Amino acid sequence: MNLLAKACLYHQLQLWTDQDTRNKYGFLYVGYTMRCYYWECVEMARKFMLTAGLVVFRPGSTLQLMLGVFVSCVYLCAFLHLKPMMNMMDYRLEA
């Protein structure tokens, strides 16, 4: 649902400021800058990889640890480079 809603909003950029659209889908993008409207999908992909994605590897294995560290580092680098949040307090909480 989340990814589908983002795709629908991308094709109708003029509706982003419409009050009905903000009431219905605003929770997906209102906290992010307009150039990073998709960041909620990035967040969900990170959470999925760190929970369900790591289950396929043997618990406590080096590969599982390395993949978890890699996903976290890639996310942190992207977060610090793109600066997707609109509120500075969110940066402090996230990073």
mmCIF file of C-alpha atoms in Angstrom, residues 3-84:
data_model
loop_
_atom_site.group_PDB
_atom_site.id
_atom_site.type_symbol
_atom_site.label_atom_id
_atom_site.label_comp_id
_atom_site.label_asym_id
_atom_site.label_seq_id
_atom_site.Cartn_x
_atom_site.Cartn_y
_atom_site.Cartn_z
ATOM 1 C CA LEU A 3 4.723 2.022 -2.284
ATOM 2 C CA LEU A 4 1.540 2.099 -4.378
ATOM 3 C CA ALA A 5 0.405 5.315 -2.701
ATOM 4 C CA LYS A 6 3.804 6.926 -3.349
ATOM 5 C CA ALA A 7 3.655 5.933 -7.018
ATOM 6 C CA CYS A 8 0.168 7.400 -7.365
ATOM 7 C CA LEU A 9 1.238 10.658 -5.742
ATOM 8 C CA TYR A 10 4.339 10.946 -7.933
ATOM 9 C CA HIS A 11 2.234 10.991 -11.088
ATOM 10 C CA GLN A 12 -0.055 13.654 -9.668
ATOM 11 C CA LEU A 13 2.358 16.180 -8.172
ATOM 12 C CA GLN A 14 -0.130 19.040 -8.440
ATOM 13 C CA LEU A 15 -2.423 17.227 -6.005
ATOM 14 C CA TRP A 16 0.170 17.189 -3.207
ATOM 15 C CA THR A 17 -0.952 20.557 -1.900
ATOM 16 C CA ASP A 18 -4.653 19.764 -2.258
ATOM 17 C CA GLN A 19 -6.265 19.549 1.207
ATOM 18 C CA ASP A 20 -8.128 16.294 0.483
ATOM 19 C CA THR A 21 -4.915 14.630 -0.703
ATOM 20 C CA ARG A 22 -3.010 15.885 2.334
ATOM 21 C CA ASN A 23 -5.726 14.528 4.624
ATOM 22 C CA LYS A 24 -5.660 11.111 2.959
ATOM 23 C CA TYR A 25 -1.959 10.592 2.104
ATOM 24 C CA GLY A 26 -0.185 13.374 3.948
ATOM 25 C CA PHE A 27 1.200 11.078 6.625
ATOM 26 C CA LEU A 28 3.384 9.497 3.915
ATOM 27 C CA TYR A 29 5.159 12.657 2.756
ATOM 28 C CA VAL A 30 4.356 15.704 4.865
ATOM 29 C CA GLY A 31 7.425 15.314 7.115
ATOM 30 C CA TYR A 32 9.865 15.114 4.209
ATOM 31 C CA THR A 33 11.191 17.624 1.704
ATOM 32 C CA MET A 34 9.548 17.631 -1.717
ATOM 33 C CA ARG A 35 12.616 16.147 -3.396
ATOM 34 C CA CYS A 36 12.600 13.254 -0.903
ATOM 35 C CA TYR A 37 8.868 12.521 -0.902
ATOM 36 C CA TYR A 38 9.684 8.794 -1.253
ATOM 37 C CA TRP A 39 11.735 8.558 1.977
ATOM 38 C CA GLU A 40 9.011 6.642 3.807
ATOM 39 C CA CYS A 41 9.514 3.825 1.278
ATOM 40 C CA VAL A 42 13.258 3.890 1.993
ATOM 41 C CA GLU A 43 12.505 3.646 5.715
ATOM 42 C CA MET A 44 10.204 0.676 5.198
ATOM 43 C CA ALA A 45 12.722 -1.105 2.953
ATOM 44 C CA ARG A 46 15.435 -0.624 5.588
ATOM 45 C CA LYS A 47 13.213 -1.992 8.329
ATOM 46 C CA PHE A 48 12.212 -4.949 6.175
ATOM 47 C CA MET A 49 15.841 -5.806 5.357
ATOM 48 C CA LEU A 50 16.887 -5.521 9.001
ATOM 49 C CA THR A 51 14.079 -7.751 10.249
ATOM 50 C CA ALA A 52 12.762 -10.178 7.661
ATOM 51 C CA GLY A 53 15.790 -10.042 5.378
ATOM 52 C CA LEU A 54 18.294 -11.116 8.008
ATOM 53 C CA VAL A 55 16.199 -14.092 9.112
ATOM 54 C CA VAL A 56 17.264 -16.106 6.063
ATOM 55 C CA PHE A 57 20.854 -16.263 7.351
ATOM 56 C CA ARG A 58 22.031 -18.433 10.215
ATOM 57 C CA PRO A 59 21.455 -16.586 13.520
ATOM 58 C CA GLY A 60 24.652 -15.102 14.874
ATOM 59 C CA SER A 61 26.628 -15.731 11.698
ATOM 60 C CA THR A 62 29.223 -13.300 10.431
ATOM 61 C CA LEU A 63 27.265 -12.853 7.187
ATOM 62 C CA GLN A 64 24.167 -11.818 9.101
ATOM 63 C CA LEU A 65 26.154 -9.290 11.114
ATOM 64 C CA MET A 66 27.954 -7.899 8.055
ATOM 65 C CA LEU A 67 24.706 -7.502 6.109
ATOM 66 C CA GLY A 68 23.050 -5.704 9.034
ATOM 67 C CA VAL A 69 25.982 -3.313 9.383
ATOM 68 C CA PHE A 70 26.077 -2.741 5.612
ATOM 69 C CA VAL A 71 22.359 -1.918 5.382
ATOM 70 C CA SER A 72 22.629 0.441 8.358
ATOM 71 C CA CYS A 73 25.703 2.221 6.953
ATOM 72 C CA VAL A 74 24.175 2.665 3.489
ATOM 73 C CA TYR A 75 21.016 4.061 5.044
ATOM 74 C CA LEU A 76 22.953 6.445 7.299
ATOM 75 C CA CYS A 77 25.064 7.735 4.390
ATOM 76 C CA ALA A 78 21.969 8.297 2.252
ATOM 77 C CA PHE A 79 20.177 10.000 5.138
ATOM 78 C CA LEU A 80 23.055 12.371 5.846
ATOM 79 C CA HIS A 81 23.601 13.139 2.165
ATOM 80 C CA LEU A 82 19.974 13.709 1.110
ATOM 81 C CA LYS A 83 18.690 15.336 4.322
ATOM 82 C CA PRO A 84 15.086 14.247 3.707
#
